[in-house]
Short mmCIF file of C-alpha atoms in Angstrom, two decimals:
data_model
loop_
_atom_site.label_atom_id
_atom_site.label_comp_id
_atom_site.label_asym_id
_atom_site.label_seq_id
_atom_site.Cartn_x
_atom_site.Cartn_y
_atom_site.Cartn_z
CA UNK A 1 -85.38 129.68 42.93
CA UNK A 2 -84.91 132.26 46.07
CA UNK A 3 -87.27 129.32 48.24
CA UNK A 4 -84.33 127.05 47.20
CA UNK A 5 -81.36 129.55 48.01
CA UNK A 6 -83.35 129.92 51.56
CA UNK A 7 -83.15 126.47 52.19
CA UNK A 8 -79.54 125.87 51.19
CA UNK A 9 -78.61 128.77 53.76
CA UNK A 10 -80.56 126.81 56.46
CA UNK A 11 -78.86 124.13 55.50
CA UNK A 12 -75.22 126.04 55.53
CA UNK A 13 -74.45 126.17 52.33
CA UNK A 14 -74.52 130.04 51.50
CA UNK A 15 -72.46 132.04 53.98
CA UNK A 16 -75.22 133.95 55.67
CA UNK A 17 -79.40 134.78 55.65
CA UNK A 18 -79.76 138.08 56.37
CA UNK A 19 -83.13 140.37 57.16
CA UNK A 20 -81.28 143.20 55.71
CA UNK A 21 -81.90 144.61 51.96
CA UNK A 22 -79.21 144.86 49.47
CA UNK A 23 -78.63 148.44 50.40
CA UNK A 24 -78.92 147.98 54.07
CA UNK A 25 -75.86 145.03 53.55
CA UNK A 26 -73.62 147.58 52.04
CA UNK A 27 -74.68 151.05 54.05
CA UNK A 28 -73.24 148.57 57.36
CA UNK A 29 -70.20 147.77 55.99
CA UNK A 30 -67.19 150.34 55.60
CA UNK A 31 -65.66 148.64 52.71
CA UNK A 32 -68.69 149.62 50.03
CA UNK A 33 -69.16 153.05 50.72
CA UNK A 34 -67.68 154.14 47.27
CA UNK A 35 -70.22 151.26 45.56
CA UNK A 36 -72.86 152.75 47.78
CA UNK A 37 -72.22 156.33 46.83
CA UNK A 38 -72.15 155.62 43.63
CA UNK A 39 -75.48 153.60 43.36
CA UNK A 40 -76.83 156.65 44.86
CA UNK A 41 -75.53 159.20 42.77
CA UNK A 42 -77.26 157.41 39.60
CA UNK A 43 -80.55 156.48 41.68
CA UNK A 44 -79.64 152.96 41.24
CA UNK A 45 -80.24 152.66 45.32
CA UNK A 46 -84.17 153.11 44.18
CA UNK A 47 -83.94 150.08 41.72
CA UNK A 48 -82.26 147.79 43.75
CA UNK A 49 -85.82 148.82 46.70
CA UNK A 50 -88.08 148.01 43.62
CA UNK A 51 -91.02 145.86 45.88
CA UNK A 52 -90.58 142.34 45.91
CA UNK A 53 -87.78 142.32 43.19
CA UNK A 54 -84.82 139.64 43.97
CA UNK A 55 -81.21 140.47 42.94
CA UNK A 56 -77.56 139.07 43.12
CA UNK A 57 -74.97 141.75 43.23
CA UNK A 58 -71.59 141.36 42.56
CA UNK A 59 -70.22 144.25 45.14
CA UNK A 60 -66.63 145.68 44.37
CA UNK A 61 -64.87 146.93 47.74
CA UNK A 62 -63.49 150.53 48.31
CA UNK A 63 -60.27 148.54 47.19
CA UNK A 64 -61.67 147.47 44.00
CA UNK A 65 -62.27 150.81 43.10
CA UNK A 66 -59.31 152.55 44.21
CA UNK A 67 -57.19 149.79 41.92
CA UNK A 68 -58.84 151.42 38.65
CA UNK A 69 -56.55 153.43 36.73
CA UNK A 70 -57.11 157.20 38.21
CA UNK A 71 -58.08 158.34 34.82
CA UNK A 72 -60.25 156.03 33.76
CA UNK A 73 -62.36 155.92 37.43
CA UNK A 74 -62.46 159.86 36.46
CA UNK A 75 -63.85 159.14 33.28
CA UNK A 76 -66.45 156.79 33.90
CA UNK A 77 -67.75 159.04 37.16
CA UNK A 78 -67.67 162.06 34.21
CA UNK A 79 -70.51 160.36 31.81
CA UNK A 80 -73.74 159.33 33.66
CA UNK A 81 -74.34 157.12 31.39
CA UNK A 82 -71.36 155.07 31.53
CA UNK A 83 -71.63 155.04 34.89
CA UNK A 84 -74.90 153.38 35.11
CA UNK A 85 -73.84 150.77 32.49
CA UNK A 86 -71.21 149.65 34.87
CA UNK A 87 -72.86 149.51 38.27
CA UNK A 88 -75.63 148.06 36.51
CA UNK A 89 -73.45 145.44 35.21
CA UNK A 90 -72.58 144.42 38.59
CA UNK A 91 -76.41 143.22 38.85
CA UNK A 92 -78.39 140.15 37.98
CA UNK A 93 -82.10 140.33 38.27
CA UNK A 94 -82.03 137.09 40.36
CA UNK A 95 -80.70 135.08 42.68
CA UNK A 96 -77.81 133.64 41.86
CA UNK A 97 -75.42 131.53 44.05
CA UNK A 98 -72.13 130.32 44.25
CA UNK A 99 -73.61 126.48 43.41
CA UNK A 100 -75.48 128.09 40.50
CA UNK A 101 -71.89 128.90 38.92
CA UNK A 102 -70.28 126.81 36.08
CA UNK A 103 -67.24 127.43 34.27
CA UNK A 104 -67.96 129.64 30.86
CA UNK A 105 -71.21 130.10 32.33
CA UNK A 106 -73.28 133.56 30.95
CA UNK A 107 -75.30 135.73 32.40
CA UNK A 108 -77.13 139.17 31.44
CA UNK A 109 -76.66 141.93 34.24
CA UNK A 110 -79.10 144.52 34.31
CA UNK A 111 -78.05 146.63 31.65
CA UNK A 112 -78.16 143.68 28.80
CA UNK A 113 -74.44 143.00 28.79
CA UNK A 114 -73.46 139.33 28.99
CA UNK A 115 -71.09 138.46 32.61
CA UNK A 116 -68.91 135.69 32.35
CA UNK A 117 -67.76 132.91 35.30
CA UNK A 118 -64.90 131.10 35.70
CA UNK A 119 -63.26 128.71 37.92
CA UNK A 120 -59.75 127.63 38.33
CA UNK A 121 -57.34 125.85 40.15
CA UNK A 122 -59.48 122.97 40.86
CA UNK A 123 -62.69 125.44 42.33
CA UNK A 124 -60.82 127.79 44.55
CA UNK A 125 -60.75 130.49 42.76
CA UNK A 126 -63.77 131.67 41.03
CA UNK A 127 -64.77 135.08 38.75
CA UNK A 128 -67.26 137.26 37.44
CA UNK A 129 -65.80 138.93 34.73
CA UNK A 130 -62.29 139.08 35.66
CA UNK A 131 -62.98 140.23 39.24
CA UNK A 132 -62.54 137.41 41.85
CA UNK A 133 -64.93 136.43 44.52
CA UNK A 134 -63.36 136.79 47.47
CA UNK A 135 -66.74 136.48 49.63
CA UNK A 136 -69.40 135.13 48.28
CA UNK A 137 -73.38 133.91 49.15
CA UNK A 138 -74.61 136.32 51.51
CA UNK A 139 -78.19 136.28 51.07
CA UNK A 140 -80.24 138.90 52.17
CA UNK A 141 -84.09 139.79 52.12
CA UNK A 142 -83.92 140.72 48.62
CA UNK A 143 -81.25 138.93 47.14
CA UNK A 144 -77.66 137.70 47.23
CA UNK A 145 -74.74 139.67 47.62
CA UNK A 146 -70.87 138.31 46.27
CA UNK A 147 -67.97 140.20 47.65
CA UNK A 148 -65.42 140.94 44.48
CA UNK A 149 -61.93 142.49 44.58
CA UNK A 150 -61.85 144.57 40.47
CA UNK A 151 -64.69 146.86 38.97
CA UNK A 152 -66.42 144.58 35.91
CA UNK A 153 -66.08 146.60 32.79
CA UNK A 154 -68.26 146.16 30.32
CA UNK A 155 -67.43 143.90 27.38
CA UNK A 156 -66.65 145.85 23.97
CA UNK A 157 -67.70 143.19 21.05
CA UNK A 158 -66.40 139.90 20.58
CA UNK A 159 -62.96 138.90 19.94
CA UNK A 160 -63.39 138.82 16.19
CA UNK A 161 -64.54 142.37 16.43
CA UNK A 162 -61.12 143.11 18.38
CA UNK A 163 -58.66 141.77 16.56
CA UNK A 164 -60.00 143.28 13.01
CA UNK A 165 -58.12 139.62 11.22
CA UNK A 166 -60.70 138.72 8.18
CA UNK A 167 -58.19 139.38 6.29
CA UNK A 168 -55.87 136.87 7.54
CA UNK A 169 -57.97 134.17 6.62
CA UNK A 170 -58.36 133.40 10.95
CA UNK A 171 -61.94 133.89 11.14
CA UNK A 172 -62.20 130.08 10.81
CA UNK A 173 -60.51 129.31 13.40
CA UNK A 174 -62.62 131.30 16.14
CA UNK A 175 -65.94 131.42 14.98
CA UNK A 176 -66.85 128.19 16.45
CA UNK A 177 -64.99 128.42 19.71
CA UNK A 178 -67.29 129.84 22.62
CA UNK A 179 -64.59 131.18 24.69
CA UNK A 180 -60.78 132.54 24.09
CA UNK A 181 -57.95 133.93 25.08
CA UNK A 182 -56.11 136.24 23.23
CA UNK A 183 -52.76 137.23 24.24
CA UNK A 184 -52.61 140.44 21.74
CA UNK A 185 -49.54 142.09 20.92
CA UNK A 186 -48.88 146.04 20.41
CA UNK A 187 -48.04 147.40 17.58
CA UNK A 188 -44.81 147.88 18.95
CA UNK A 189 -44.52 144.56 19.84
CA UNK A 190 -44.76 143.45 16.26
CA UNK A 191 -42.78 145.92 15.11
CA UNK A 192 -40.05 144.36 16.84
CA UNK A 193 -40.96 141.09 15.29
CA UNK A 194 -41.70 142.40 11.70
CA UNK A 195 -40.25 145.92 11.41
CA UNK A 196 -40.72 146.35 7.60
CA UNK A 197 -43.46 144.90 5.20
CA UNK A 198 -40.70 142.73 4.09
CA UNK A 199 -40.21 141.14 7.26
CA UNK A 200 -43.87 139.38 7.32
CA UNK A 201 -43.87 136.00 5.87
CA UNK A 202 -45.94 135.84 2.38
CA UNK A 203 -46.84 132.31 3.48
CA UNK A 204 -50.33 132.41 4.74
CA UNK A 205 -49.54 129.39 6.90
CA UNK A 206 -47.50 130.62 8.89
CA UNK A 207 -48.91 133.68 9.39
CA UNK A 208 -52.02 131.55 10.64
CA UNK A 209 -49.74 129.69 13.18
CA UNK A 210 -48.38 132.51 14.24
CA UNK A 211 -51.90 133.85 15.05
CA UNK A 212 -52.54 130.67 16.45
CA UNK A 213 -50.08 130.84 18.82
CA UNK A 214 -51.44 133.74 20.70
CA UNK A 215 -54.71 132.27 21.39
CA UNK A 216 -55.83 129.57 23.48
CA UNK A 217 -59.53 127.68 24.17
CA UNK A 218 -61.15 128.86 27.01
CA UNK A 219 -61.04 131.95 29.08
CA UNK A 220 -58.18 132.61 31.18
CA UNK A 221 -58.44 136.01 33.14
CA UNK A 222 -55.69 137.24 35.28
CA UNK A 223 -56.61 136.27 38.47
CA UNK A 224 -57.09 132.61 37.73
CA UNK A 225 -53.42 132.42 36.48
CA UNK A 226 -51.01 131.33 38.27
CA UNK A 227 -47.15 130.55 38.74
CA UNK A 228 -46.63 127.05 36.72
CA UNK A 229 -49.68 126.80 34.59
CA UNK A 230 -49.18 125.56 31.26
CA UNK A 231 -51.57 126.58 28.08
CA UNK A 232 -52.03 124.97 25.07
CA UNK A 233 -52.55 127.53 21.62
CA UNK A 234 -54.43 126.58 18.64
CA UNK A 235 -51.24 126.24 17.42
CA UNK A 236 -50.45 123.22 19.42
CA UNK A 237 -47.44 125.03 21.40
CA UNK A 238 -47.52 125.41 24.73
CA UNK A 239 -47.48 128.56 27.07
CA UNK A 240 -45.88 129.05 30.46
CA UNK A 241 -46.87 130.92 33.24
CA UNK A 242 -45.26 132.71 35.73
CA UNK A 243 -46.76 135.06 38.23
CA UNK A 244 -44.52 137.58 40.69
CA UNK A 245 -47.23 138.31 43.69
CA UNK A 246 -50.56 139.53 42.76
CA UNK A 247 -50.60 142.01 40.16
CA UNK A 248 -47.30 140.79 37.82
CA UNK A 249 -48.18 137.65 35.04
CA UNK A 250 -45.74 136.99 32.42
CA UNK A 251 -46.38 134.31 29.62
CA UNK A 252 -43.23 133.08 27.92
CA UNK A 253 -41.27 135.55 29.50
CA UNK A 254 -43.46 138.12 28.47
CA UNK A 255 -45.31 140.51 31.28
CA UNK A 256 -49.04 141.13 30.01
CA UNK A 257 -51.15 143.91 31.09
CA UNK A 258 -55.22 144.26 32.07
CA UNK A 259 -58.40 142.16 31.12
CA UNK A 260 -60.11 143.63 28.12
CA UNK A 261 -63.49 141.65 28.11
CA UNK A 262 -65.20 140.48 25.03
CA UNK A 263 -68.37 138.68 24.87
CA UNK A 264 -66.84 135.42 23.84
CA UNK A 265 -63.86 135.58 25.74
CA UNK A 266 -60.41 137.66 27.02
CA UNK A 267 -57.93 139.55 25.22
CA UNK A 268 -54.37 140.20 27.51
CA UNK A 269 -52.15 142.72 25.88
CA UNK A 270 -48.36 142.70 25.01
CA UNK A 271 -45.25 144.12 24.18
CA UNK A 272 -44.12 141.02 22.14
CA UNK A 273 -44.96 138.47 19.90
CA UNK A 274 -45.78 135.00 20.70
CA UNK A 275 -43.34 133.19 18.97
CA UNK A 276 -44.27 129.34 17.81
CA UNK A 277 -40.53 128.52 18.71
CA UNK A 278 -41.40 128.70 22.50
CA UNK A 279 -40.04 132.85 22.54
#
């Protein structure tokens, strides 16, 4: 496959073909010097030099970094481990280019975890779990590098997992799906929907479509939302968008925070419920 990623480059269809190594790439630009120090400090750098081993790497900038919550970058720098499960999930072991990328397409990174793509808004925007490309195809004497803007955490189970629902009878309605989006509320957000045990319906139906209501078909991360789209739920109801500059996405009204990844999907949470009356 790297013959054919050489040719398309000749051709100009990758942005660049590079004699430099992965490494080389990011030591000569400023912008991955924390993703460089990093790789070093968990001797990554001497995996990525393995002879005649061909890579992609999806490379976060300084920025990327710095946008993690304080506490949690502090965290993950604080367990060796953890650290070496996300770089390496920033790393397929082959080339991989921007062609090679379908919507809900899956790959395995390095360290066995599965890396989702998406595209949106009719192929401009595209993502590796969560993070958008915002440079992509540089390929290099051992591989291919993709520019991204957010760290890729690693996924924690699959939405079913998440959720914990059995018990509301909505394991039917996921189990087949290959990728979701759930818009999750907090507990306080259905406590202000439902705050006694009274308050929940006893009709199973519409607990279901009230369930249904916060998830849609297909996987919807942040950064491929944007002002004006519309999503359908299971329900059947519909879900508008609106986004205030980059960071700020409310649906229905209601402001949702992060990406928490899951195998088979996205889970956005919330301070509200869904409500199948449009609220």
């Amino acid at each position: 496959m790297f013959r054919v990623v050489l040719v398309l480059a000749l051709a100009g269809v990758v942005n660049s073909l590079d004699s430099r190594t992965i490494l080389q790439y990011l030591g000569d630009n400023a912008q991955f010097s924390t993703l460089l120090g990093l790789l070093r400090d968990t001797h990554l750098d001497l995996v990525l030099q393995a002879p005649g081993a061909v890579y992609t790497m999806f490379a976060p900038t300084n920025s990327a970094f710095a946008n993690l919550d304080p506490g949690l970058l502090d965290y993950i720098k604080g367990d060796p481990r953890l650290l070496q499960r996300v770089l390496m999930g920033h790393v397929l072991d082959s080339p991989f280019i921007s062609l090679d990328m379908k919507n809900e397409h899956t790959e395995r990174t390095l360290d066995g975890d599965i890396v989702r793509f998406n595209i949106y808004d009719n192929g401009k925007i595209y993502t590796v779990g969560g993070a958008a490309i915002i440079h992509g195809d540089d390929v290099l004497k051992n591989g291919v590098i993709h520019t991204i803007n957010d760290v890729i955490l690693p996924a924690e189970g699959d939405i079913l997992q998440q959720i914990l629902v059995d018990d509301l009878e909505f394991e039917d309605l996921t189990a087949a799906m290959a990728a979701l989006t759930l818009f999750a509320p907090t507990n306080a957000g259905f406590l202000k929907r439902f705050p006694t045990a009274d308050s929940i319906p006893s009709d199973m139906n519409q607990v279901k479509e009230l369930l249904q209501n916060h998830v849609v078909n297909g996987t919807y991360y942040k950064a491929g939302l944007k002002d004006g789209d519309v999503l359908t739920t299971l329900a059947g109801n519909t879900l508008a968008i609106t986004r205030t500059g980059t960071s700020q996405v409310r649906v229905n009204g209601h402001l949702i925070d992060g990406d928490i990844f899951a195998t088979n999907g996205i889970i956005h949470v919330m301070n509200d419920i869904l409500d199948p009356n449009g609220n």
